[in-house]
Short mmCIF file of C-alpha atoms in Angstrom, two decimals:
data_model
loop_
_atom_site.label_atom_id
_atom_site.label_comp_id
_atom_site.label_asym_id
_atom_site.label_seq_id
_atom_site.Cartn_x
_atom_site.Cartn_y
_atom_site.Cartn_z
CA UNK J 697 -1.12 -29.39 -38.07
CA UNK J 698 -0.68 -29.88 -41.99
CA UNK J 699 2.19 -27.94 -42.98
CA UNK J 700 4.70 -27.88 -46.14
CA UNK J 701 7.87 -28.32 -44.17
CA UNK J 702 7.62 -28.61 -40.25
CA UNK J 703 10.03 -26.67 -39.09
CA UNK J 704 10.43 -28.45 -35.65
CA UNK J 705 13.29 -29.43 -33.62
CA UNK J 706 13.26 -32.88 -35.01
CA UNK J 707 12.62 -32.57 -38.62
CA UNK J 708 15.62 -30.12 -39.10
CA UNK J 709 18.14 -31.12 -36.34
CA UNK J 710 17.75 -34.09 -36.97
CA UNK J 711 16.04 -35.15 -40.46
CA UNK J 712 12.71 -37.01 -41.37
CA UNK J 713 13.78 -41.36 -42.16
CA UNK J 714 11.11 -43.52 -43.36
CA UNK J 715 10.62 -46.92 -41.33
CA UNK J 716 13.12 -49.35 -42.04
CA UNK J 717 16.02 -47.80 -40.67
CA UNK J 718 17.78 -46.58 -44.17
CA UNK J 719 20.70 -44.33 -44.35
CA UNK J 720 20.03 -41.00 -43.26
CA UNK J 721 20.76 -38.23 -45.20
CA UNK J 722 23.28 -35.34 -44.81
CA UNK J 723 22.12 -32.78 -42.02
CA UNK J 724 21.69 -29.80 -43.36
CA UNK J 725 23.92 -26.62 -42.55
CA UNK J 726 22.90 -24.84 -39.25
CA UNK J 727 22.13 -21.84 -40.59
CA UNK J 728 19.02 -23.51 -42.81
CA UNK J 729 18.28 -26.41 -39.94
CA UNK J 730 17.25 -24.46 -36.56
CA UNK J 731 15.41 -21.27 -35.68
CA UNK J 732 16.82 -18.14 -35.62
CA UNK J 733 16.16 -18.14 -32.22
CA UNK J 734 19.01 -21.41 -32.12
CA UNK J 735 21.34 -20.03 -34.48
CA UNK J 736 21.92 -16.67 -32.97
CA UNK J 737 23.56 -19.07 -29.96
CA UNK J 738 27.41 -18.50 -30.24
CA UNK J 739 28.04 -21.85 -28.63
CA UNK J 740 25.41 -23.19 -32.21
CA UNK J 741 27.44 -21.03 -34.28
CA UNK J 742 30.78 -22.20 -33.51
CA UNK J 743 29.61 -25.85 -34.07
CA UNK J 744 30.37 -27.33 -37.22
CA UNK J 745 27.51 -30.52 -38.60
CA UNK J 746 28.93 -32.77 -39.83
CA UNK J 747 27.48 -35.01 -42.36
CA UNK J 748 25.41 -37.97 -41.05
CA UNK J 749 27.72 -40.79 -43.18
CA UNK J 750 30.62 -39.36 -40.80
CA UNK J 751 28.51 -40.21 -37.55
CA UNK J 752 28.65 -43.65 -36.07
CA UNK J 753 24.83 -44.29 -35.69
CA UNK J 754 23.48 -46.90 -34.00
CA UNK J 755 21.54 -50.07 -36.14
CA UNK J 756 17.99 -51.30 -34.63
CA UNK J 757 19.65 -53.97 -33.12
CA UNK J 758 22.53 -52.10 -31.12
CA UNK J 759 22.08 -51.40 -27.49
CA UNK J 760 21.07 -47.64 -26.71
CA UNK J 761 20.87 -46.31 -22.79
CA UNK J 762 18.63 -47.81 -21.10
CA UNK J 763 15.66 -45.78 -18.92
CA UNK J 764 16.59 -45.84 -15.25
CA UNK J 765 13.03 -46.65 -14.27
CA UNK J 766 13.87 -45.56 -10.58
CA UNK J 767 15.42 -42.22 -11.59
CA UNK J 768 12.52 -40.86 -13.83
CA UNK J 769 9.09 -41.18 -14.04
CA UNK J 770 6.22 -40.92 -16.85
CA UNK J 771 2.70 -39.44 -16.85
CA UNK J 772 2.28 -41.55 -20.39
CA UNK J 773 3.13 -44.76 -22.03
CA UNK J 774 7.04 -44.30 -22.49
CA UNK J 775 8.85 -47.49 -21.24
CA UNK J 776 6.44 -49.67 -23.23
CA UNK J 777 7.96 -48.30 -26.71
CA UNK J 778 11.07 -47.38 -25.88
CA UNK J 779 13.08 -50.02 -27.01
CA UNK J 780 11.01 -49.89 -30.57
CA UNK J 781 13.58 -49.46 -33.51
CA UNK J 782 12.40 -46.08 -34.39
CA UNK J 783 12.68 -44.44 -30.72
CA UNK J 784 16.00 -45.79 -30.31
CA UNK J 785 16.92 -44.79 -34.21
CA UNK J 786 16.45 -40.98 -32.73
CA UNK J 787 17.88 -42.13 -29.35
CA UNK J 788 21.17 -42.97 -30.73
CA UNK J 789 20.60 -39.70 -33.43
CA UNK J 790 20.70 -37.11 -30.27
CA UNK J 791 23.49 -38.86 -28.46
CA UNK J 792 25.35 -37.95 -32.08
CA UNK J 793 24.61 -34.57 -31.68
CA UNK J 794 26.95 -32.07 -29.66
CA UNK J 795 26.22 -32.16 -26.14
CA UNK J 796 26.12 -28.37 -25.78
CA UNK J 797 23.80 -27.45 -28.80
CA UNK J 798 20.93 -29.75 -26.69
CA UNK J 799 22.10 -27.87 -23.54
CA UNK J 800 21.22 -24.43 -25.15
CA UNK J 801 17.94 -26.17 -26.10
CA UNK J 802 17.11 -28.06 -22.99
CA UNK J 803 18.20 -24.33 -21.12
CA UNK J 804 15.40 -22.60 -22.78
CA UNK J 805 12.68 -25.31 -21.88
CA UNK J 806 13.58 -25.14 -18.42
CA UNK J 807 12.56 -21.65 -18.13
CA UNK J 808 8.68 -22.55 -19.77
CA UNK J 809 8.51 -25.82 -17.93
CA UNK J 810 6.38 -25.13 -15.08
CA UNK J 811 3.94 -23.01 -16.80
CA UNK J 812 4.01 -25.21 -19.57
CA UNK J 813 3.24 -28.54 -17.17
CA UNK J 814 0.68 -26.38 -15.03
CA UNK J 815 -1.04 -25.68 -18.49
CA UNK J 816 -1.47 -29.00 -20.03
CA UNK J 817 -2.02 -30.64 -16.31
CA UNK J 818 -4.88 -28.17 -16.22
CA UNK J 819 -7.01 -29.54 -19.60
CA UNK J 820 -6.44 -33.29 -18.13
CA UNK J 821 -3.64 -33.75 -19.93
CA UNK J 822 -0.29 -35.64 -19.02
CA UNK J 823 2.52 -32.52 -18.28
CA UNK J 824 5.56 -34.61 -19.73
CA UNK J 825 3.62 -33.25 -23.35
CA UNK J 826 6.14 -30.65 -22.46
CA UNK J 827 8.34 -32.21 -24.75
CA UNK J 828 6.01 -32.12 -27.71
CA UNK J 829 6.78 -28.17 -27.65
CA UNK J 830 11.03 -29.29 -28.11
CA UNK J 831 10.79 -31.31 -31.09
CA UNK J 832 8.15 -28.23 -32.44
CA UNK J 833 10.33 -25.38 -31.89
CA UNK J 834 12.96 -25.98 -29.37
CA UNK J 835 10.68 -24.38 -26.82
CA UNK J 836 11.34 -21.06 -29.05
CA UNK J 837 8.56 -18.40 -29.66
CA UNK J 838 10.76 -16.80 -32.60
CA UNK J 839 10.40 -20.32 -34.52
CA UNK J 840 8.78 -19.45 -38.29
CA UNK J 841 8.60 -22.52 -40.72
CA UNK J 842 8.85 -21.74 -44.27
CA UNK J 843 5.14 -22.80 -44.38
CA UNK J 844 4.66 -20.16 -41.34
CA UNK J 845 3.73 -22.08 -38.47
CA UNK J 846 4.54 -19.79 -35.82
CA UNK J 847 5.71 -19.81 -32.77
CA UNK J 848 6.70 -22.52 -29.49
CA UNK J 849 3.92 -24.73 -30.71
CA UNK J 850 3.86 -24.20 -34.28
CA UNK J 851 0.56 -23.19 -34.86
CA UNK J 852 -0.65 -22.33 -38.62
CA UNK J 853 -2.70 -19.07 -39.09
CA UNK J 854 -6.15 -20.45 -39.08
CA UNK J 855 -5.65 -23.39 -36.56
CA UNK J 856 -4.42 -20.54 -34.07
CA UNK J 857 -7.18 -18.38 -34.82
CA UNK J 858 -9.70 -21.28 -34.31
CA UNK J 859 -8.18 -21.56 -30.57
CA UNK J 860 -8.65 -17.67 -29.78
CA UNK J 861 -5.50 -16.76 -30.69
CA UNK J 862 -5.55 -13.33 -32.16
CA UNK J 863 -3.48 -13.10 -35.11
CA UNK J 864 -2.86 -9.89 -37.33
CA UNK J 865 -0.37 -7.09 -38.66
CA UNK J 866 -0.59 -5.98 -35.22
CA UNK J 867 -0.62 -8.88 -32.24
CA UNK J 868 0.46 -12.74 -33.61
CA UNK J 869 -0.31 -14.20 -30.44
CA UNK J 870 1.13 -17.49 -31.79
CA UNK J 871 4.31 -16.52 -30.37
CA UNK J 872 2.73 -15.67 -27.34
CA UNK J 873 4.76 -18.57 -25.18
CA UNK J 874 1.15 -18.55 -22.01
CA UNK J 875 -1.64 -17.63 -24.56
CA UNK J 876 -0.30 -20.41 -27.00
CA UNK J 877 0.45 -22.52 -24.54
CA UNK J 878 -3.15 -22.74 -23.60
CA UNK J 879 -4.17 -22.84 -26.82
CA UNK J 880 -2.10 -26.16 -27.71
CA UNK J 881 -3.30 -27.88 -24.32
CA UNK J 882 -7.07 -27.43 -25.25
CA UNK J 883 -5.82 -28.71 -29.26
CA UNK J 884 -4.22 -31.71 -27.89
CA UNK J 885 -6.72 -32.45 -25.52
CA UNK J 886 -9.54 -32.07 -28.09
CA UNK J 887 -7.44 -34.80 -30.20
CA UNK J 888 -6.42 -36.72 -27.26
CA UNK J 889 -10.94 -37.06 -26.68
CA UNK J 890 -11.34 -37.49 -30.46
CA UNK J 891 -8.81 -40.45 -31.29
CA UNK J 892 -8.68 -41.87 -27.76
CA UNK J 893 -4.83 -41.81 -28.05
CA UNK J 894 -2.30 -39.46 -26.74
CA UNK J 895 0.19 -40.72 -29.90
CA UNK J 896 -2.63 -40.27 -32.16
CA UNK J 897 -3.47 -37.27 -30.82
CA UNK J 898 0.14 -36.18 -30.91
CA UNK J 899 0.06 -37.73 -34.96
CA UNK J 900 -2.91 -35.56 -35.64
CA UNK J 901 -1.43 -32.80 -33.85
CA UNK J 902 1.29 -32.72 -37.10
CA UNK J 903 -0.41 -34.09 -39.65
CA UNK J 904 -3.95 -33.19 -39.37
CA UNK J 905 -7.19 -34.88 -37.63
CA UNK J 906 -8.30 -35.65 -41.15
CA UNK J 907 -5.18 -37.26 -42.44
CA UNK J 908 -4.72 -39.57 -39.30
CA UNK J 909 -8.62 -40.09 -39.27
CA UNK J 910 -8.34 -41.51 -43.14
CA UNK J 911 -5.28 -43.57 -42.07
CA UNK J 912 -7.41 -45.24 -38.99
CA UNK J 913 -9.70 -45.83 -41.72
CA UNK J 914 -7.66 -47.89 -43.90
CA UNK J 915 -6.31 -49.52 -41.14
CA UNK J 916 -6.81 -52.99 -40.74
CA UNK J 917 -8.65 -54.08 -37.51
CA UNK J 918 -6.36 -54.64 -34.84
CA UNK J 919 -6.27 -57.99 -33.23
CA UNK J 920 -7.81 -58.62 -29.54
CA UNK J 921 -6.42 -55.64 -27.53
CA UNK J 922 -7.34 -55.37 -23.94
CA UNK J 923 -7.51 -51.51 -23.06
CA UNK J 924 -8.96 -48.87 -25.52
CA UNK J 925 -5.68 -46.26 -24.65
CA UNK J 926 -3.18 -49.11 -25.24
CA UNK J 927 -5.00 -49.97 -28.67
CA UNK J 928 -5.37 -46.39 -29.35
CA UNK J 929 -1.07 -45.80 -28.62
CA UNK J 930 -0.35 -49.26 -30.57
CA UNK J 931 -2.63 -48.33 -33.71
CA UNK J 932 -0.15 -45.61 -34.05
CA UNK J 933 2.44 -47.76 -34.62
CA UNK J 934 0.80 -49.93 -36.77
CA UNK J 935 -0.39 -47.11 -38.81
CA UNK J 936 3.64 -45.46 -38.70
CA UNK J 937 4.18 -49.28 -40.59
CA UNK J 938 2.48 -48.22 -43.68
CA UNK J 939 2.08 -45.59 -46.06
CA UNK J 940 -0.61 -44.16 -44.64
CA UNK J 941 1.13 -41.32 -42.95
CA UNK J 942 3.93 -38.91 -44.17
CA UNK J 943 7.53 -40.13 -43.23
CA UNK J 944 7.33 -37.22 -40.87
CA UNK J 945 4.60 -37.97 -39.22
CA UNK J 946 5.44 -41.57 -38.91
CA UNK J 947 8.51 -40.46 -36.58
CA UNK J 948 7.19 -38.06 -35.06
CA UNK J 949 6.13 -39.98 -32.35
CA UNK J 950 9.10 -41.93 -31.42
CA UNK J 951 11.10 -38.91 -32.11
CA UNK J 952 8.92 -37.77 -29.28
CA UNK J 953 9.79 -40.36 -27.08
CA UNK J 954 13.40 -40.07 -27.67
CA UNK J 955 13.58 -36.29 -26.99
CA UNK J 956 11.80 -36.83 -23.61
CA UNK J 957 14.41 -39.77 -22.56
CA UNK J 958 16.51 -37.84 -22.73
CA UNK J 959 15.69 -34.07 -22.01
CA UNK J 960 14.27 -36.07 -18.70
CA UNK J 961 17.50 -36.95 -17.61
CA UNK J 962 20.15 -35.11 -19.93
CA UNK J 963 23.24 -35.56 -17.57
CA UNK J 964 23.08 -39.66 -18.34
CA UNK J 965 23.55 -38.71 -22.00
CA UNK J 966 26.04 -36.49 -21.20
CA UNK J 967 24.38 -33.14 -21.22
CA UNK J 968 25.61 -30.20 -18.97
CA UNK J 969 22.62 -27.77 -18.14
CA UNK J 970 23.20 -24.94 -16.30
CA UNK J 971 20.16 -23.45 -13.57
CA UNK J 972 17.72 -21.09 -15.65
CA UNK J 973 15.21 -18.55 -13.89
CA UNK J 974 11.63 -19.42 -14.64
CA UNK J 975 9.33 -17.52 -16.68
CA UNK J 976 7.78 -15.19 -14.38
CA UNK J 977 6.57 -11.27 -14.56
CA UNK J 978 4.05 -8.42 -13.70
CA UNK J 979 2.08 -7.12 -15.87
CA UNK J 980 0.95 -3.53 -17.58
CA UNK J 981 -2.96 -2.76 -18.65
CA UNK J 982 -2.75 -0.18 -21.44
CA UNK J 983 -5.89 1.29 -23.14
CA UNK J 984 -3.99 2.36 -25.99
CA UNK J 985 -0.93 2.39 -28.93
CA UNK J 986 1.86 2.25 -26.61
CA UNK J 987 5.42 1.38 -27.20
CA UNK J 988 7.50 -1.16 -25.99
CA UNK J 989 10.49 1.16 -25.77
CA UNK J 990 8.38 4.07 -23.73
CA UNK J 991 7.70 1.15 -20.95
CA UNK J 992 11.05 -0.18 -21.02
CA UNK J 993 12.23 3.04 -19.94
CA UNK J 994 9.91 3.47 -17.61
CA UNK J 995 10.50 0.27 -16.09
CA UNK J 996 14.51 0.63 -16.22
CA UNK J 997 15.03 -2.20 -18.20
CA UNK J 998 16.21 -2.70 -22.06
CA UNK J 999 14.03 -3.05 -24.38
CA UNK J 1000 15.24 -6.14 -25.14
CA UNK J 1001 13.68 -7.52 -21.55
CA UNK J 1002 10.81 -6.39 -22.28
CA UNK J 1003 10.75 -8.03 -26.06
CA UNK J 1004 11.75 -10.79 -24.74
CA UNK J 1005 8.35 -11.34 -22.35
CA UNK J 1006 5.84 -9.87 -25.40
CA UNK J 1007 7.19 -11.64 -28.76
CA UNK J 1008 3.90 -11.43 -29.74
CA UNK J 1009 3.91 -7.55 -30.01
CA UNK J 1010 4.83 -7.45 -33.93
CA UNK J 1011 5.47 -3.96 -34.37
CA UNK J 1012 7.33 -3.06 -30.84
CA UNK J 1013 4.33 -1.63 -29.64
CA UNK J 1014 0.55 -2.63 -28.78
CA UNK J 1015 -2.47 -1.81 -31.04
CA UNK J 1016 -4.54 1.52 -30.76
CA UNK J 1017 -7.84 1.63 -29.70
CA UNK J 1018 -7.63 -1.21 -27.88
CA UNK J 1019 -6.64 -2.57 -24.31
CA UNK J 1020 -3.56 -4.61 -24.17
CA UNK J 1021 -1.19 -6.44 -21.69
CA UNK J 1022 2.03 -5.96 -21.28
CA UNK J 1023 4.71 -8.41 -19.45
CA UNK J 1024 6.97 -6.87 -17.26
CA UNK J 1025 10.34 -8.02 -15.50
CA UNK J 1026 9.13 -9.59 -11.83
CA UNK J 1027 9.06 -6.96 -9.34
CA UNK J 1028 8.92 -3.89 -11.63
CA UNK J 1029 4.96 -3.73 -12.13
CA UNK J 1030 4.06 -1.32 -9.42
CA UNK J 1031 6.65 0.76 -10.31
CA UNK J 1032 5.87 0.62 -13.81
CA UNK J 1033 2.14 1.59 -13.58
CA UNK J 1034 2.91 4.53 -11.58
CA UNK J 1035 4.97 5.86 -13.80
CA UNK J 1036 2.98 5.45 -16.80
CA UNK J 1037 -0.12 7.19 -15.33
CA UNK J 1038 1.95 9.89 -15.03
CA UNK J 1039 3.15 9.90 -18.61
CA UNK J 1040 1.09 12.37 -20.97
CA UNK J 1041 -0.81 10.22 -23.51
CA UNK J 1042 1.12 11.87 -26.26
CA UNK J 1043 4.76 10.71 -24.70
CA UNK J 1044 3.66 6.93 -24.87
CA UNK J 1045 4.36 6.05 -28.76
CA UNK J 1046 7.61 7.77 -30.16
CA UNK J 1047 7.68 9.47 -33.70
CA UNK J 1048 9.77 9.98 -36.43
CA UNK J 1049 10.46 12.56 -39.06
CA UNK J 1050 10.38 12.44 -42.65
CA UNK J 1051 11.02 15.79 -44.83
CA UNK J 1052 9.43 14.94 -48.31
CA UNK J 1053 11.75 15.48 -51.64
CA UNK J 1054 10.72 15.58 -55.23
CA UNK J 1055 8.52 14.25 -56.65
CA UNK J 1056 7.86 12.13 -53.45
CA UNK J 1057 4.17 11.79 -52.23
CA UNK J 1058 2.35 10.19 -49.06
CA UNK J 1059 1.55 7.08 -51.02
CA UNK J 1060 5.49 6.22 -50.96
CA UNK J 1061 6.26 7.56 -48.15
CA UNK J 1062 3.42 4.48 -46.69
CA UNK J 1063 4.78 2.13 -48.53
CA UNK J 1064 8.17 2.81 -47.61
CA UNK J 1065 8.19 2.43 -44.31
CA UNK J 1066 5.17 0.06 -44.35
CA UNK J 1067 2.70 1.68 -43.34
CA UNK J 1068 -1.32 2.17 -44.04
CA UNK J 1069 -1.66 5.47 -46.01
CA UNK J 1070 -4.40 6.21 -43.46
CA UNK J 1071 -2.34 5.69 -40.41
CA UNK J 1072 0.16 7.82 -42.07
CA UNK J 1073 -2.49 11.15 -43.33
CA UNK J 1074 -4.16 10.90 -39.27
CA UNK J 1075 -0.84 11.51 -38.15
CA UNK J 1076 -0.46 14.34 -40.41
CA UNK J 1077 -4.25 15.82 -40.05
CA UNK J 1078 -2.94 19.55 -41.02
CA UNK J 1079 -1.32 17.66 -44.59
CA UNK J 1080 -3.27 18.03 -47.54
CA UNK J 1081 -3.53 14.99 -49.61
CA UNK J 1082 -0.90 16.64 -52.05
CA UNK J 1083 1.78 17.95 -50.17
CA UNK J 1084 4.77 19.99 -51.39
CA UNK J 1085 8.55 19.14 -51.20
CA UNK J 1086 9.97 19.91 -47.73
CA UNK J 1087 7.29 18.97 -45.82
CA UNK J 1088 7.93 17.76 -42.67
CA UNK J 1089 5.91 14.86 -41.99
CA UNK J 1090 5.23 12.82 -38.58
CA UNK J 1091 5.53 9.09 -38.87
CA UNK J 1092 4.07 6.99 -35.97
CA UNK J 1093 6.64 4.28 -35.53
CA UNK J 1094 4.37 2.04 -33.38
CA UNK J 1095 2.70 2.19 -37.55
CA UNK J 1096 6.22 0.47 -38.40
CA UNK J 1097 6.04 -3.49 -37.89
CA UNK J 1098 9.51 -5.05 -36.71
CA UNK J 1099 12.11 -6.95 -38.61
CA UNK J 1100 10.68 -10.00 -36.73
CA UNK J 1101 6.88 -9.18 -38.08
CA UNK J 1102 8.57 -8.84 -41.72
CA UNK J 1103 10.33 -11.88 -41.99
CA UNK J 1104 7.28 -13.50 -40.34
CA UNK J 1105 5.21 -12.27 -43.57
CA UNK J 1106 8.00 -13.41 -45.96
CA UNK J 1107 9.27 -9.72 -46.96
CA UNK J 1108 12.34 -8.20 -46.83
CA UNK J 1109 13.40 -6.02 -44.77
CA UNK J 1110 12.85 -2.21 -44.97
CA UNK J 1111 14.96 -0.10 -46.44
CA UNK J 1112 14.18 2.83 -44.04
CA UNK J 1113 15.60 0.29 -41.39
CA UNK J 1114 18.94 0.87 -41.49
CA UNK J 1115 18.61 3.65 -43.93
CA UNK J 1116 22.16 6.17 -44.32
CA UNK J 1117 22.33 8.92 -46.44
CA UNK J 1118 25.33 9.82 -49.28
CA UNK J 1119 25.18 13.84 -50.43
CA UNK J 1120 26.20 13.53 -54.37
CA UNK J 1121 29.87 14.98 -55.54
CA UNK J 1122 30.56 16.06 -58.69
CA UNK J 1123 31.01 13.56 -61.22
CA UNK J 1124 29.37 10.75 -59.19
CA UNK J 1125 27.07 8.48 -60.93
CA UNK J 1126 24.30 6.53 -59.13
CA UNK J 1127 25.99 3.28 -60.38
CA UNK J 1128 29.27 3.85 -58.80
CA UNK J 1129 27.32 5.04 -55.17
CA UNK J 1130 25.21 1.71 -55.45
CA UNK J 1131 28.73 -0.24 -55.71
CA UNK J 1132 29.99 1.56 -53.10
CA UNK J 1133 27.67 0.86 -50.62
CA UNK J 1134 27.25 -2.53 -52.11
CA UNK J 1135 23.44 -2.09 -53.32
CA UNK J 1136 21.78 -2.77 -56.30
CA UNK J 1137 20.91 -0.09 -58.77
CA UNK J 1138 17.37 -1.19 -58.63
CA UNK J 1139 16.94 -0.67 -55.19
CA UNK J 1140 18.98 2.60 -54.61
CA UNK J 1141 16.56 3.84 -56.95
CA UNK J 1142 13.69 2.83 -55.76
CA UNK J 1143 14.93 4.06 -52.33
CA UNK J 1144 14.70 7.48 -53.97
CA UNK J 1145 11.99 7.66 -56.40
CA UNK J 1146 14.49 8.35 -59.07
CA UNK J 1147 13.65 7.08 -62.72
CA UNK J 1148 16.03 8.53 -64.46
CA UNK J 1149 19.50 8.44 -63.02
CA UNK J 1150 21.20 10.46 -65.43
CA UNK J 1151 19.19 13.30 -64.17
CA UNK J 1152 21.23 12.83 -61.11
CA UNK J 1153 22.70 16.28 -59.78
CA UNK J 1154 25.52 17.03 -57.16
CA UNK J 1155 24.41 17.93 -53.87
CA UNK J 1156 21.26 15.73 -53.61
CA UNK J 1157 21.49 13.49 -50.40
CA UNK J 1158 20.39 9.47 -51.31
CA UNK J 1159 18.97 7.47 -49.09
CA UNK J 1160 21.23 4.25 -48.87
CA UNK J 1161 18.58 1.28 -47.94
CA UNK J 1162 20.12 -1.43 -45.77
#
């Protein structure tokens, strides 16, 4: 997949180097070099990076771990490039790194890894492409490159689409860890039948079909080679040799290689893991808008739980007029349904509030929290399209999308969000209330349709956006 900056595992734990082994660069803070989903890890936060000139790294030459042939073993071609200069560049690069920030990493995989395997063994592909999903995303569904590849296998919005996945303002099923899953086994395997290769696949799988198709092309021929596959997996490195290929995609492979060494067997690199429960759960059939929080209850969980199994949900809750799934905690799916076909349809998406003021009209009051206008007037269906001051009106919240959905579209974040209110004293100006709550002017403003903030008056509540 072509993308501005690939925000994988690899490229921002650990940095893009061109072949030849040159000094590699500083590593960027933590905060702009994993996914959210990595950062918010106390045991990440609490680590400092240091700069790469402060790390011993290993040269080509020097002697990395070696496989233990009889402890592992390999559904593709690993021990025959393992000792190549690039895989045990990235070798010696994750030993460098802090045991416990791979742990949290390696943690998270373990819970996907036998869906994962079952997935990829199912479209004839080799399982131990499990690790192609770490150096993506860390095996994270909540992973968002700046050039918005989504999700645990980083797919871009029209790629994804192409494989079925449905992706809107509603469902991104990118982060969907099973549905995209499947989706990146039938990818890979349609590269793996197009180029022959499972590296080349993995190449095009980064940079494109087309750009590792035109590289082949300006290849010269390789010399005798016995087996298609093996001249397939060596014509990848030959092709990483030249500047054919971005520096990225050149080391993607062999950072591939090196991830798998040693996720395989982390505990010979010196990695404490600690058991994880798989990824397992029932599921809900809904034929309508229904929120995340109304089945959490129902199912005596947290919301969070049940967030956690349907990441793909962007606005907490599942799209009206249509039938949806919903992923439930193991053992809680009987329970769950039964409940819920008790629940009156008008209990199963929660509402808000909103009393118009002056000078305010449905058109902000949609854009303000986000909203279609229509969504916002069918909700409302006794509202004339110019209502007064004081009107109460009803705001669907499975209408408002999530912080997650947000930063996923590049926006910021709503001000109704974490909106408080501040009723006006005398003698207050809006400029000293927008230092107090340490807001801008602009945006106070805007929060309350107010133009001119001399006009201001005591006793009128603000809304304070977040």
């Amino acid at each position: 997949m072509q993308r501005l900056l690939n925000f994988t595992l690899g490229a921002l734990l650990l940095g893009a180097c061109a072949p030849g082994l040159p000094p590699a660069p500083p590593v960027a803070p933590l905060s702009d070099a994993i996914p959210d989903s990595l950062a918010s890890s106390s045991e990440i936060e609490a680590s400092a990076t240091a700069p790469l000139a402060d790390v011993v790294m290993g040269a080509p030459g020097d002697e990395v771990a070696s496989l233990d042939a009889d402890a592992v073993t390999w559904d593709f071609d690993v021990q025959t490039y393992a000792s190549h200069p690039r895989v045990q560049y990235y070798l010696n690069y994750f030993q460098a790194m802090a045991p416990s920030r791979l742990a949290v990493v390696l943690e998270r995989g373990a819970r996907y890894e036998p869906m994962i395997r079952e997935r990829l063994a199912a479209q004839g592909l080799p399982s131990d492409l499990f690790y192609l999903a770490m150096i993506e995303s860390g095996w994270s569904s909540e992973a968002v490159s700046r050039a918005y590849a989504v999700g645990m296998w980083q797919f871009m919005r029209g790629t994804g689409r192409g494989y079925g996945l449905r992706v809107d303002t509603w469902v991104d099923e990118r982060r969907d860890p099973v549905k995209a899953t499947d989706a990146a086994a039938r990818h890979l395997r349609d590269l793996r039948e197009r180029f022959g290769s499972l590296y080349l696949a993995a190449a095009a799988y980064n940079a494109g079909a087309g750009t590792v198709s035109r590289g082949l092309g300006r290849l010269e021929p390789a010399e005798e080679m016995e087996e298609a596959e093996e001249a397939g997996d060596a014509a990848f490195f030959r092709l990483a040799e030249t500047r054919l290929l971005r520096h990225e995609t050149r080391d993607y492979v062999p950072k591939l290689i090196a991830a798998a060494i040693i996720a395989k067997q982390p505990a010979r690199y010196g990695i404490a893991t600690s058991p994880v429960q798989p990824f397992a759960y029932d599921s809900l059939v809904v034929s309508d808008a229904t929120g995340l929080d109304v089945v959490a209850r129902l199912a005596g969980v947290s919301l969070g739980e049940i967030r956690d199994l349907n990441p793909q949900y962007l606005r907490l809750a599942t799209p009206p007029g249509s039938e949806s799934v919903i992923r439930l905690p193991a053992g809680t799916g009987d329970s769950t349904a039964a409940s819920y076909q008790q629940l009156p349809a008008g209990e199963r998406v929660q509402y808000l509030t909103h009393v118009l003021r002056r000078r305010e009209r449905m058109t902000t009051v949609a854009a303000n929290y986000r909203i279609p206008l229509a969504e916002l007037r069918a909700a409302n269906p006794k509202v004339g399209s110019s209502p007064r001051t004081g009107t109460r009106l009803v705001v669907p919240t499975v209408a408002i999308p999530s912080a997650i959905a947000i930063r996923a579209a590049g926006e910021r974040r709503p001000h109704h969000a974490t909106a408080r209110t501040h009723k006006v004293r005398r003698g207050e100006t809006l400029t000293g209330i927008a230092r107090r709550y340490r807001v801008s002017l602009t945006a106070l403003k805007r929060a309350n349709s107010i133009r001119n903030e001399h006009a201001l008056m005591a006793g009128t509540r603000l809304r304070i956006p977040g």
